[in-house]
Coordinates of C-alpha atoms in Angstrom, one line a residue:
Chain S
X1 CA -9.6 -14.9 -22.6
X2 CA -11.4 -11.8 -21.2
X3 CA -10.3 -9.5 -18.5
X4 CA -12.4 -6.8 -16.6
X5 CA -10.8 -4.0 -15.0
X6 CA -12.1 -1.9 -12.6
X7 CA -11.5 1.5 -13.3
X8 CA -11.8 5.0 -11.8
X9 CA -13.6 8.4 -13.0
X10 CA -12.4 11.3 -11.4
X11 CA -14.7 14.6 -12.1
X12 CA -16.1 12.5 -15.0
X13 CA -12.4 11.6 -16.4
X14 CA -10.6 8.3 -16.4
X15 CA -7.6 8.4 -14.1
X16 CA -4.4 7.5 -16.0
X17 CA -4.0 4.6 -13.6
X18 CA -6.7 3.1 -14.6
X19 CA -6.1 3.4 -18.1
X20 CA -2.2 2.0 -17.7
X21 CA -4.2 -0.8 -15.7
X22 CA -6.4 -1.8 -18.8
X23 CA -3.0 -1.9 -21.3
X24 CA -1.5 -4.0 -19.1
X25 CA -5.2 -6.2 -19.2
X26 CA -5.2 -5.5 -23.1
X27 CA -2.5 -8.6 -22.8
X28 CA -4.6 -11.4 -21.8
X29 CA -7.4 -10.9 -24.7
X30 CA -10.4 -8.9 -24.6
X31 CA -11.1 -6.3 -22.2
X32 CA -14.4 -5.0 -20.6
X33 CA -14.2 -2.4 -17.6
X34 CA -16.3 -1.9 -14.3
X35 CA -17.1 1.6 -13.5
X36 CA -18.5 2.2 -10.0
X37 CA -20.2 5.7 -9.2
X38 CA -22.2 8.2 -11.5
X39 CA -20.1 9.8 -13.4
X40 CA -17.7 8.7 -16.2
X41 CA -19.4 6.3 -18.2
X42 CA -18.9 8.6 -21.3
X43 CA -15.5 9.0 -20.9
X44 CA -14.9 5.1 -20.1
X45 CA -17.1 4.3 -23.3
X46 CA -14.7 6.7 -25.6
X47 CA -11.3 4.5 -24.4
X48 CA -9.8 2.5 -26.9
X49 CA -9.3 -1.1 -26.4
X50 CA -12.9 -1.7 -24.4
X51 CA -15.4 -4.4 -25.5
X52 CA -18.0 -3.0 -22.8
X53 CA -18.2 -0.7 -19.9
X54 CA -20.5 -2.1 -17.0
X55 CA -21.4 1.0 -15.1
X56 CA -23.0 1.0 -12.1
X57 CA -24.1 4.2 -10.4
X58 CA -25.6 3.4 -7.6
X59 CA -21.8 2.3 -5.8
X60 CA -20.8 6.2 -6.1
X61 CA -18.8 5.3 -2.8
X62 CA -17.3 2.4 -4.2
X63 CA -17.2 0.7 -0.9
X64 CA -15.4 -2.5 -1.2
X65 CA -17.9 -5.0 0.7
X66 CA -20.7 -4.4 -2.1
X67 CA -18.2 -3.9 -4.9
X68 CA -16.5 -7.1 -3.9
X69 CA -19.9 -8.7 -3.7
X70 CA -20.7 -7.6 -7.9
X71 CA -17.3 -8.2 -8.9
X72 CA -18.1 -12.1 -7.6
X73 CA -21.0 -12.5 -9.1
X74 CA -19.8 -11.4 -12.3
X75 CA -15.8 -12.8 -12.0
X76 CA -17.0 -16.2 -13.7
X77 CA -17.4 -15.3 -17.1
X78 CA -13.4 -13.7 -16.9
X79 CA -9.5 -14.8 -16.8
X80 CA -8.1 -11.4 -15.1
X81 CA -9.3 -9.3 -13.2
X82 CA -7.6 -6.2 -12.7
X83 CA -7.2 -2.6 -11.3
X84 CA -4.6 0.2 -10.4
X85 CA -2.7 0.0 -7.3
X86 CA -5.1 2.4 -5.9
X87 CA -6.2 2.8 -2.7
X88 CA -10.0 2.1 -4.2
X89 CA -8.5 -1.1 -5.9
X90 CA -6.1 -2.0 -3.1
X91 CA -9.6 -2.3 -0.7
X92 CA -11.7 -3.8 -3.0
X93 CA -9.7 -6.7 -4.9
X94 CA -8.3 -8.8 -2.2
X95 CA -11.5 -8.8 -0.6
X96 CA -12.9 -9.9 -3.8
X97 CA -9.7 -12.7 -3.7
X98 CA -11.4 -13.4 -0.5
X99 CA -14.6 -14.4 -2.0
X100 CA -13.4 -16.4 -4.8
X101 CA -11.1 -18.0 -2.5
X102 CA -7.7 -16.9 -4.6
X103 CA -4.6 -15.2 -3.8
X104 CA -4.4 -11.8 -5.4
X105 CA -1.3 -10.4 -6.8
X106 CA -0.7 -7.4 -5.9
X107 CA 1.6 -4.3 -7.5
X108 CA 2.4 -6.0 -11.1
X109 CA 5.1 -4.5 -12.6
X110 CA 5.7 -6.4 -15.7
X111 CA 3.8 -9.4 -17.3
X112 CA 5.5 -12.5 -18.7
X113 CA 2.2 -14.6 -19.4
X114 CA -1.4 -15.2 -18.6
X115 CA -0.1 -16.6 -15.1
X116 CA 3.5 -15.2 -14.7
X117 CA 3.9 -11.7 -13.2
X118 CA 6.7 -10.0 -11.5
X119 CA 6.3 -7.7 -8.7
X120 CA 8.2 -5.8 -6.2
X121 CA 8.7 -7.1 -2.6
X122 CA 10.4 -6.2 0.8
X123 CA 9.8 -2.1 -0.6
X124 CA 11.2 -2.6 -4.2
X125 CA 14.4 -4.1 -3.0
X126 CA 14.0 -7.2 -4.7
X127 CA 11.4 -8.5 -7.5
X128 CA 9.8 -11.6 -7.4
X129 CA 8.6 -13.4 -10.4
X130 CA 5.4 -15.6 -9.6
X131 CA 2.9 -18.0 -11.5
X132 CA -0.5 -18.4 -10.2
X133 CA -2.9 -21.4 -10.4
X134 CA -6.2 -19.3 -9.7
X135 CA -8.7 -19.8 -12.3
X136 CA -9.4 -16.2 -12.2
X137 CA -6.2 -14.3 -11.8
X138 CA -6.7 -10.7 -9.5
X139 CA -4.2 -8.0 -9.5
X140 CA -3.4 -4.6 -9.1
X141 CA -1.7 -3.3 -12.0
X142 CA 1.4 -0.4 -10.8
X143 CA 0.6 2.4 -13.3
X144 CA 4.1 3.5 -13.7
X145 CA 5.3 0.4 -15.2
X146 CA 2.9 0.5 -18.2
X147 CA 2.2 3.4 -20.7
X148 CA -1.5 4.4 -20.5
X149 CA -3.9 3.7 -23.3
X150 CA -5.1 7.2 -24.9
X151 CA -8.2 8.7 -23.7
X152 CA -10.1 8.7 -26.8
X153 CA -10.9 6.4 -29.9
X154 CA -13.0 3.9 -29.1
X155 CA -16.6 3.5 -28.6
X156 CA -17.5 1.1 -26.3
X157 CA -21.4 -0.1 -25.5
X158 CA -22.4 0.8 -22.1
X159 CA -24.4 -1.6 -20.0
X160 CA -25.9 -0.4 -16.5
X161 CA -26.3 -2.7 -13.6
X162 CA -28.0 -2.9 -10.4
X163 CA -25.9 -2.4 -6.9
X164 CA -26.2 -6.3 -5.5
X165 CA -28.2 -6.5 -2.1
X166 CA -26.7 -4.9 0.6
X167 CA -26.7 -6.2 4.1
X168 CA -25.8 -2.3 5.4
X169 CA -22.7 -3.4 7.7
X170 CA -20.4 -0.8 6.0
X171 CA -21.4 3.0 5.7
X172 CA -19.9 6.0 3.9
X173 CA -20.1 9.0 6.2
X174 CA -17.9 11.3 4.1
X175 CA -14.3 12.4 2.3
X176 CA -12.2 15.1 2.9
X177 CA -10.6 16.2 -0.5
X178 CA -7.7 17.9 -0.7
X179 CA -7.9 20.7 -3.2
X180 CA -5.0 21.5 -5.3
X181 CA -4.7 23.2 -8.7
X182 CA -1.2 21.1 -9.2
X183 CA -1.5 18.0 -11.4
X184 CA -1.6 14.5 -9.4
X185 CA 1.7 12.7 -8.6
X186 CA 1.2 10.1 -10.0
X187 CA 0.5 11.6 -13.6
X188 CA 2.8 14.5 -13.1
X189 CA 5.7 14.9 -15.6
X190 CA 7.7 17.0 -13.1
X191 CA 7.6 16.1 -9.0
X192 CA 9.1 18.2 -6.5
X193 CA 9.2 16.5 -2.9
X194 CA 10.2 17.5 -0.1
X195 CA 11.5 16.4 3.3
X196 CA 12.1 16.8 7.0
X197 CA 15.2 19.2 6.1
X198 CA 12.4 21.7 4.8
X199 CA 12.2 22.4 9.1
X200 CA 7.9 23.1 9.1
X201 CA 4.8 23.3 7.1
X202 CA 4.9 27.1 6.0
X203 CA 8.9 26.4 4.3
X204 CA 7.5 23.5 2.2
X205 CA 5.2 25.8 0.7
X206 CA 6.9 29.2 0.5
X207 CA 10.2 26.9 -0.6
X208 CA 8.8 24.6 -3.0
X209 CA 5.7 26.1 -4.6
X210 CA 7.4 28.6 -6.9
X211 CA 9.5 25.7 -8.3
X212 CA 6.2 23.8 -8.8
X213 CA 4.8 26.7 -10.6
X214 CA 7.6 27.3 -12.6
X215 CA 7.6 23.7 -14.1
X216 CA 4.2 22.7 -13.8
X217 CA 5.5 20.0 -10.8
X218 CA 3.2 18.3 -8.3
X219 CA 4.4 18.2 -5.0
X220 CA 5.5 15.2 -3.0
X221 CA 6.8 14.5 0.3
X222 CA 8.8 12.5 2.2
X223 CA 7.8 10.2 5.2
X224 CA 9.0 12.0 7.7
X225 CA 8.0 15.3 6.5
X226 CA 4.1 13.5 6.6
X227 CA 4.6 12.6 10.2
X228 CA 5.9 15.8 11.1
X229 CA 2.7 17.8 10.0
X230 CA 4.4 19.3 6.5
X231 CA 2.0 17.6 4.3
X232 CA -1.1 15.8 4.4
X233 CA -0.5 12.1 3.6
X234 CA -1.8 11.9 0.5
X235 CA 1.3 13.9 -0.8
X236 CA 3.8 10.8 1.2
X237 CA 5.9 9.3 -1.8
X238 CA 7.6 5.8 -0.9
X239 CA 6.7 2.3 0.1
X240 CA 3.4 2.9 1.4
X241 CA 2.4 6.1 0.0
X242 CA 2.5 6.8 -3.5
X243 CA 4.9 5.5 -6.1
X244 CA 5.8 7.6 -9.0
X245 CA 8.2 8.0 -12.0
X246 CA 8.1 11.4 -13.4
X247 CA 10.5 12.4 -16.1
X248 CA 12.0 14.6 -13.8
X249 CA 11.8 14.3 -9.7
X250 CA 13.4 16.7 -7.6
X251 CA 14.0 15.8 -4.1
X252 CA 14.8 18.3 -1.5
X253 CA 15.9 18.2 2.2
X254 CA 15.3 14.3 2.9
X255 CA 17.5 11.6 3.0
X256 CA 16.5 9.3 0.9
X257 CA 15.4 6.3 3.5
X258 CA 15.1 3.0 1.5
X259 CA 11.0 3.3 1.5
X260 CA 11.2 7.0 0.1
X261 CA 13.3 5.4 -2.5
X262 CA 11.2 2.5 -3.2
X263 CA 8.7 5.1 -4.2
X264 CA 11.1 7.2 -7.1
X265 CA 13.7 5.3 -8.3
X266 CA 11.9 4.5 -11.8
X267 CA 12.1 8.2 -12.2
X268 CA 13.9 9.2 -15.3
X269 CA 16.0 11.9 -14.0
X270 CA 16.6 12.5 -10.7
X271 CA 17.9 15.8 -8.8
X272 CA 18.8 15.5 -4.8
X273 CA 19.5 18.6 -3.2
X274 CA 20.6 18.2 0.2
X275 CA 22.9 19.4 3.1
X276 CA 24.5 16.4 3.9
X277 CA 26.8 15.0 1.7
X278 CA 26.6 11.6 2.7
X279 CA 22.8 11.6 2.1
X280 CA 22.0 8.3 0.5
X281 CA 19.7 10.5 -2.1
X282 CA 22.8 11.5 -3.6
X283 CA 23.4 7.5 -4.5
X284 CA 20.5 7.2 -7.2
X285 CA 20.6 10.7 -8.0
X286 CA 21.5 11.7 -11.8
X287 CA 22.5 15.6 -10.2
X288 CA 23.0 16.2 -6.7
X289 CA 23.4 19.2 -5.3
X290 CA 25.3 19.8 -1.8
X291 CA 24.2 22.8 0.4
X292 CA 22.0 24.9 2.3
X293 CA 18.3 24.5 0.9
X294 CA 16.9 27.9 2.0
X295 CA 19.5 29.4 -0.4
X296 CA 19.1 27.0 -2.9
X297 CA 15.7 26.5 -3.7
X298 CA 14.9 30.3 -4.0
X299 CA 17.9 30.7 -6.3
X300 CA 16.7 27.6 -8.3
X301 CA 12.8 29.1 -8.4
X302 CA 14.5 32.6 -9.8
X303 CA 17.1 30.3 -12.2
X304 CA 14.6 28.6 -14.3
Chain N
X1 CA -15.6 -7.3 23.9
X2 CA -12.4 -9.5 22.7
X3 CA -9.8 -7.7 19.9
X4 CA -8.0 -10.1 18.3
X5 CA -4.8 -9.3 16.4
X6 CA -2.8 -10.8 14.3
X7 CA 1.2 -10.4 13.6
X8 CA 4.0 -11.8 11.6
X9 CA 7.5 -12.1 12.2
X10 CA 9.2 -10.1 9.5
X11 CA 12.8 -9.4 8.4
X12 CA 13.7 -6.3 10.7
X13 CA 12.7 -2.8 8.6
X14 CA 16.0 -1.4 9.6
X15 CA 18.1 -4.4 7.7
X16 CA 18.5 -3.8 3.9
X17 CA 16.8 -7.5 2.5
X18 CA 19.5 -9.7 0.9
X19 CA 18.5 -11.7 -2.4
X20 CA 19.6 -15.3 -1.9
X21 CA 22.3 -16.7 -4.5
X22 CA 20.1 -19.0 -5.7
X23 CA 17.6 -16.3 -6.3
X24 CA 14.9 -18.2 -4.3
X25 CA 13.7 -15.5 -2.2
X26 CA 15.3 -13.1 0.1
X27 CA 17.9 -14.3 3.3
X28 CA 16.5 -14.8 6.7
X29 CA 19.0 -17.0 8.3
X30 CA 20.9 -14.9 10.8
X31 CA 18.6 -11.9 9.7
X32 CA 17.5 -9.8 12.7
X33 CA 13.5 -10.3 12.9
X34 CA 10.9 -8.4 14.6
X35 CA 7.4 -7.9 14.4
X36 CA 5.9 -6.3 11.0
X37 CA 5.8 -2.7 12.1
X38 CA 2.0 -2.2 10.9
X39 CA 1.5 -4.5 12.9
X40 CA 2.8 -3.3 16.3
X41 CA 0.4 -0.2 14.7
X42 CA -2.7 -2.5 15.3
X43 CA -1.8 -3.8 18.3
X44 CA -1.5 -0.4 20.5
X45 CA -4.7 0.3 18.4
X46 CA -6.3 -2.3 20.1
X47 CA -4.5 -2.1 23.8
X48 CA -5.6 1.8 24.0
X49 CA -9.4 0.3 23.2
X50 CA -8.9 -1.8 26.3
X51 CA -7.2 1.5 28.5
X52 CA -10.7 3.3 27.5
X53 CA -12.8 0.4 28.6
X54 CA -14.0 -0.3 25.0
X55 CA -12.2 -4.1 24.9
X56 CA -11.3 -6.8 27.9
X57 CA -9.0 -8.9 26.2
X58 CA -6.7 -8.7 23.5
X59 CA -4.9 -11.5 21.9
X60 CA -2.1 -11.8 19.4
X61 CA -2.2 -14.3 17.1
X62 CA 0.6 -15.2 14.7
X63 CA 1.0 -17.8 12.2
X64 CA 4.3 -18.9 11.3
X65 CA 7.3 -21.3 12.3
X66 CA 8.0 -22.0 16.3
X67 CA 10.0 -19.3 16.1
X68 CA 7.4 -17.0 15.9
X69 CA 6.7 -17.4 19.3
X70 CA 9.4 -14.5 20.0
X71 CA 6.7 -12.1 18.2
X72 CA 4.0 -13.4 20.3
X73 CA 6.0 -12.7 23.3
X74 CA 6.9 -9.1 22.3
X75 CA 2.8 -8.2 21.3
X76 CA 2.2 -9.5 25.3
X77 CA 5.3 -7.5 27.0
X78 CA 3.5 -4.6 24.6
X79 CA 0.3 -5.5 26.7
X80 CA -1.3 -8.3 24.9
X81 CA -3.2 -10.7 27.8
X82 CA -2.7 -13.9 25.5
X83 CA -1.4 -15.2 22.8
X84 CA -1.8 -18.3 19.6
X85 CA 0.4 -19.5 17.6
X86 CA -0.8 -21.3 14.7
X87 CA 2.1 -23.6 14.0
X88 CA 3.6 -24.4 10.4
X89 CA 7.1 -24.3 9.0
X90 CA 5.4 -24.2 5.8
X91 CA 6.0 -21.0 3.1
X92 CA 2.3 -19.6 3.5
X93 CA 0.2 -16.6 1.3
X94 CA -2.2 -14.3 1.9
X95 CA -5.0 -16.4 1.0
X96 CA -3.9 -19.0 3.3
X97 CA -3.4 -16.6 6.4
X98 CA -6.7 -15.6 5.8
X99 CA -8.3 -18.9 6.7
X100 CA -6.0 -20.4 9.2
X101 CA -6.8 -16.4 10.8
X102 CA -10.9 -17.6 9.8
X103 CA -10.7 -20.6 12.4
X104 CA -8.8 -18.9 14.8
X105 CA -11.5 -16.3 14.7
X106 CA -15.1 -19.0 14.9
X107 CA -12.9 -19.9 17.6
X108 CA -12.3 -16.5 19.5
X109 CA -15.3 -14.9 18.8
X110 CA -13.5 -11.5 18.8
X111 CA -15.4 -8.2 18.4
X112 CA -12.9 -6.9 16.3
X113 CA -9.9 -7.6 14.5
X114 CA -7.1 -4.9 14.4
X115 CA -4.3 -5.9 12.3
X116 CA -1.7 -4.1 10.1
X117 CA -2.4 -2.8 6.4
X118 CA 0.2 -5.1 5.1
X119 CA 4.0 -7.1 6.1
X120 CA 7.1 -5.4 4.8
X121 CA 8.3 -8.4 3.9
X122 CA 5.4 -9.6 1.1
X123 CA 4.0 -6.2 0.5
X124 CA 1.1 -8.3 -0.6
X125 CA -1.9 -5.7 1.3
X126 CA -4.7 -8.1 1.4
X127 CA -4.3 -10.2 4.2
X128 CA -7.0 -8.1 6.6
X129 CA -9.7 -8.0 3.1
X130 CA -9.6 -11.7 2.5
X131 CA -10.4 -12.5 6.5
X132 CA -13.0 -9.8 6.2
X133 CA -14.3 -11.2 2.8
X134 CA -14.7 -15.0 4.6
X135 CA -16.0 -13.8 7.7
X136 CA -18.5 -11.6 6.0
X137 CA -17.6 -8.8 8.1
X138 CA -17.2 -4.9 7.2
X139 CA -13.7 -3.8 6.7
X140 CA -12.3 -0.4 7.5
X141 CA -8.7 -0.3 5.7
X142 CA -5.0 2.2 5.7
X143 CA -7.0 3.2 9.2
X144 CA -5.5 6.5 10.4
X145 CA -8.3 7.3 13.2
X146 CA -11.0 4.5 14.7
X147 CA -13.4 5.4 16.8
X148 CA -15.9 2.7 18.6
X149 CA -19.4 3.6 19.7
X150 CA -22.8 2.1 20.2
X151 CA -21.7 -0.9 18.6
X152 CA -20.0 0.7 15.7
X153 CA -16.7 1.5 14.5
X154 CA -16.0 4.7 12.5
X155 CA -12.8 4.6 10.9
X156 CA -11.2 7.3 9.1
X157 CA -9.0 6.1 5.7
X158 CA -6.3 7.7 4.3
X159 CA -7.2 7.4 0.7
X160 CA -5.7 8.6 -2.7
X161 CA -7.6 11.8 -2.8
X162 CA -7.5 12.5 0.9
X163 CA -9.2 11.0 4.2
X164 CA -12.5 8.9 3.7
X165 CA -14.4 8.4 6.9
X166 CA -16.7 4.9 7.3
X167 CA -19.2 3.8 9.4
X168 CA -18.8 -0.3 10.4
X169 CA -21.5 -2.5 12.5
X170 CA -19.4 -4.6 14.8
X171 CA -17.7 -7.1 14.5
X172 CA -15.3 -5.9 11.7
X173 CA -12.1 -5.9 10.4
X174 CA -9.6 -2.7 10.5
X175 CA -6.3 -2.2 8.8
X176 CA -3.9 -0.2 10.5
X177 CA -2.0 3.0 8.5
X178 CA 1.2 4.3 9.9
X179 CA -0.6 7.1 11.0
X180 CA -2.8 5.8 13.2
X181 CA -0.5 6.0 16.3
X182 CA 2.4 5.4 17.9
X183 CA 3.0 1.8 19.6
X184 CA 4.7 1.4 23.1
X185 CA 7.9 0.5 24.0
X186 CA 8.1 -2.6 25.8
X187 CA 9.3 -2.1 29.3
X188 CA 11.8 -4.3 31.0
X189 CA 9.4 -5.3 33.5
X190 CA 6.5 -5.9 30.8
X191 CA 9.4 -8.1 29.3
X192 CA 9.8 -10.2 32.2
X193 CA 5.9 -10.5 33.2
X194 CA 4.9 -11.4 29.7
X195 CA 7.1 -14.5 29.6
X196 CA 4.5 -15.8 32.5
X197 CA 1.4 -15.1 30.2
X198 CA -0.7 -18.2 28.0
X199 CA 0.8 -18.9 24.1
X200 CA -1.2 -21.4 23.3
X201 CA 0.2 -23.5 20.0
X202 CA -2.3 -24.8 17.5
X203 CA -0.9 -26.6 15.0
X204 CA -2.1 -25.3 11.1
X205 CA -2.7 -28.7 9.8
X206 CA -5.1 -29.4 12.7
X207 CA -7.6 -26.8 11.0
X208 CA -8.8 -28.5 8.0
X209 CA -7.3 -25.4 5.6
X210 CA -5.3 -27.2 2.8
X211 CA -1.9 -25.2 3.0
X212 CA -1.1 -25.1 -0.8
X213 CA -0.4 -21.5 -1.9
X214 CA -2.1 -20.7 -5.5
X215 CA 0.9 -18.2 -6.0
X216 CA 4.7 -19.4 -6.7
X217 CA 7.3 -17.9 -6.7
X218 CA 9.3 -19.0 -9.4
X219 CA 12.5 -16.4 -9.2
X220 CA 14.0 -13.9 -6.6
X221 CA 16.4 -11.0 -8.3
X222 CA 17.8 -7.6 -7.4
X223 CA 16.1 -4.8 -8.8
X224 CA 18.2 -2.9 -11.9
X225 CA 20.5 -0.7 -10.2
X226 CA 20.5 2.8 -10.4
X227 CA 24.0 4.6 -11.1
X228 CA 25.5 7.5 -8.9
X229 CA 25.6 10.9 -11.1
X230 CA 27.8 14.0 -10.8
X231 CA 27.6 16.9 -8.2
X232 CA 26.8 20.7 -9.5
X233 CA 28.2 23.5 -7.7
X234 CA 25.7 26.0 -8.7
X235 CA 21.8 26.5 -9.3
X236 CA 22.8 27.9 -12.8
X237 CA 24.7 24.9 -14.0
X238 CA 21.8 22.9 -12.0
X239 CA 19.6 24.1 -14.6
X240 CA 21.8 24.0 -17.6
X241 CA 22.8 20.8 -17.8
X242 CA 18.7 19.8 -17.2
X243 CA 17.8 22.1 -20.5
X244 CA 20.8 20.5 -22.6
X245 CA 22.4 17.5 -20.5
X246 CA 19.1 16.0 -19.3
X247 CA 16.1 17.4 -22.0
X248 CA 13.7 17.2 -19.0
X249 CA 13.0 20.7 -18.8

């Protein structure tokens, strides 16, 4: 059996995500990966574990209807297809499902055989265990559930292919980046989040940055803090932002609503600090910590 | 131009989800159901399209048992004109949705479909890409901003690394974020005047789409439970017991 995975270069590196994605596709047999965009072919050549990297530059949007499109017309000669839960793989696999006329399975948190996954429904709070009958099995691989494959080691061949013929319904027009010099959540070792308790945008970052700085932490947030203008979405940990398991996540001034939690719980340790004491944070919570955050988390940023 | 969208009836997001005994799925008998929040997202997506003029008619569709009918009615007190319910007690996926939606769709000739990013219940987030993959339509998905004009839809996505704006030639499909907007209330009176509106019932087996899922579930269980720690009184401990207790710092 052969799998492809469609990975994702970021600045010419491999995101982690996609590289947890191709050790979980390391389990079905031999893997080859599908790079969309310019850059990064090096970098996906040099990952252990590869049999080939199709690279195809001229997708640097990766837009799904034309990546969906080559992924079709090449899905016949593989058993899995596969790719992080990202949003880039959330848009472009089910539509390739769509194609091929299968059911993806989305989110796969562990894998039992070629055709029996488990994955997380109704926001984490229960896992379902399900067999598929699809010639070509599609997923999306959660990266926190399986340890990356190194960076470096192998030495792939490279093979570049044409964009397939586009009917131009479906336009890039541009992205808005956020900038940060913080690692990603999803990678980070240390996450500090914060919630609606921090009160408005300028707290979150006068409140939580020095504790970022201090351990090297990328910053999360909560929900509620996204809808109430604290943080751009992108930062939103939980159900249907993004899910993490740092080894240590610190989460201040929210509650701990069952979707934020859906999105920490695999976290090794985790710290609550909170007002309330009934906050259900404190329930998963390895340290809790019971009081007013505005004295807290400076004392904490001048403690460590 | 017609906006057709499509809703499930979903365990209610304020109810924690109960694993059955028998670990065959998760209880619904007696459960508290409502419409799949994302959902409701897409549906005052579309009925603000018709307030500026840029849709006549929207319809709800759901697919689901009879008793999905109570959705249907909610999406017209919310302002839908008309609604369809495909009709089949039957456990149905994703790809199955997707084509019963495909009919409903060569019959409707809608101009757009708005629907959620994904049901709380299945998590699955692929519904609205499969319809748009068998359609052959552009799809704009986690939609936080869409914009119609001269025949196009731009729709603004929130994405990993931030917001990714794209450019779609009608008709296409959208997938509503949470962020998009906030949906209506239902008013009383809206309530009472959409009991008087068409649901029309198709029944799913009429349609020619063999209902077999590809996915089965085999087993249902509780996540691994995560135990309740200890309370610090001070920042200083706080951090002690993470250098020597915890080794995570």
């Amino acid at each position: 059996m052969t799998a492809l995975v469609l990975i994702e270069a970021e600045n010419g590196v491999i995101r982690q995500a996609s590289r947890s994605a191709i050790a979980a596709a390391s389990r079905f047999g031999d893997v080859d990966a599908l790079l969309l965009g310019e850059t990064g072919a090096e970098a996906a050549s040099k990952l252990p574990g590869i049999r080939k990297v199709l690279h195809v530059p001229a997708l640097k949007h990766a837009l799904a209807e034309p990546a969906a499109a080559l992924l079709a017309g090449l899905a016949s000669s593989y058993s899995h297809i596969l790719s992080a839960t990202s949003s880039t793989g959330k848009n472009i696999l089910p539509r390739l499902a769509g194609l091929l006329d299968a059911q993806p399975i989305s989110d796969v948190v562990a894998i039992q055989d070629d055709a029996t996954f488990v994955r997380p429904i109704y926001a984490g709070n229960a896992l379902a265990t399900v067999q598929s009958s699809d010639s070509v099995k599609i997923m999306t691989i959660r990266s926190s559930s399986f340890d990356p494959v190194n960076e470096d080691g192998g030495s792939a061949s490279i093979e570049v292919l044409d964009a397939p013929a586009d009917d131009g319904k479906s336009n890039f027009v541009k992205l808005e980046q956020s900038q940060s010099d913080r690692p990603e959540l999803e990678v980070a070792r240390v996450v500090i989040s914060g919630g609606k308790g921090l009160k408005d945008a300028s707290n979150f970052h006068t409140l939580l940055e020095p504790i970022a700085d201090k351990l090297g932490a990328a910053i999360g947030a909560s929900r509620a803090a996204v809808d109430s203008g604290f943080a751009p979405n992108e930062m939103q940990v939980g159900q249907t932002g993004k899910v993490v398991a740092p080894e240590l996540y610190i989460a201040t001034g929210l509650s701990g609503a069952i979707q934020h939690l859906a999105g920490m719980k695999d976290s090794r340790v985790i710290v609550a600090i909170n007002i309330d004491p009934e906050a259900p944070i404190f329930k998963v919570a390895d340290y809790g910590m019971v009081g007013d955050l505005f004295e807290l988390l400076p004392a904490l940023a001048k403690a460590l | 131009m017609k906006v057709l969208v499509p809703v499930k009836r979903v365990v209610d997001y304020n109810i924690k989800p109960r694993v059955a005994a028998d670990g065959s799925g998760v209880e619904t008998q007696g459960v508290k159901m409502s419409m799949n929040p994302f959902d409701e997202i897409a549906l005052e997506e579309a009925l603000r399209l018709r307030e500026k003029g840029q849709a006549d008619e929207v319809i709800a569709v759901s697919i689901g048992p009879q008793v999905a009918q109570d959705v249907l009615r909610t999406a017209m007190a919310m302002g839908a004109d008309r609604a369809i319910l495909v009709q089949t007690e039957a456990e149905i996926e994703p790809r199955v949705v997707s084509s019963l939606l495909k009919a409903v769709v060569e019959k409707e000739q809608p101009g757009l479909i708005s629907m959620g990013k994904q049901a709380i219940d299945d998590d699955m987030n692929a519904t609205g890409q499969m319809l748009a993959a068998r359609l052959g339509w552009p799809q704009g998905t986690f939609a936080s901003k869409v914009e119609i004009t001269d025949g196009k839809v731009s729709v603004a996505r929130e994405v990993d690394g931030g917001t990714e704006t794209v450019a779609l030639t009608l008709p296409a499909v959208i997938t509503a974020d949470l962020r998009l907007n906030e949906p209506r209330y239902a008013s009383l009176p809206n309530i009472m005047k959409a009991r008087k509106k068409p649901l029309e019932t198709i029944a799913a087996d009429s349609l020619g789409v063999d209902l077999t899922p590809h996915l089965k579930i085999i087993s249902v269980a509780e996540p691994p439970e995560r135990k309740a720690g200890v309370i610090v009184e001070t920042v200083e401990e706080l951090v002690e017991k993470l250098k020597t207790e915890a080794k995570v710092i």
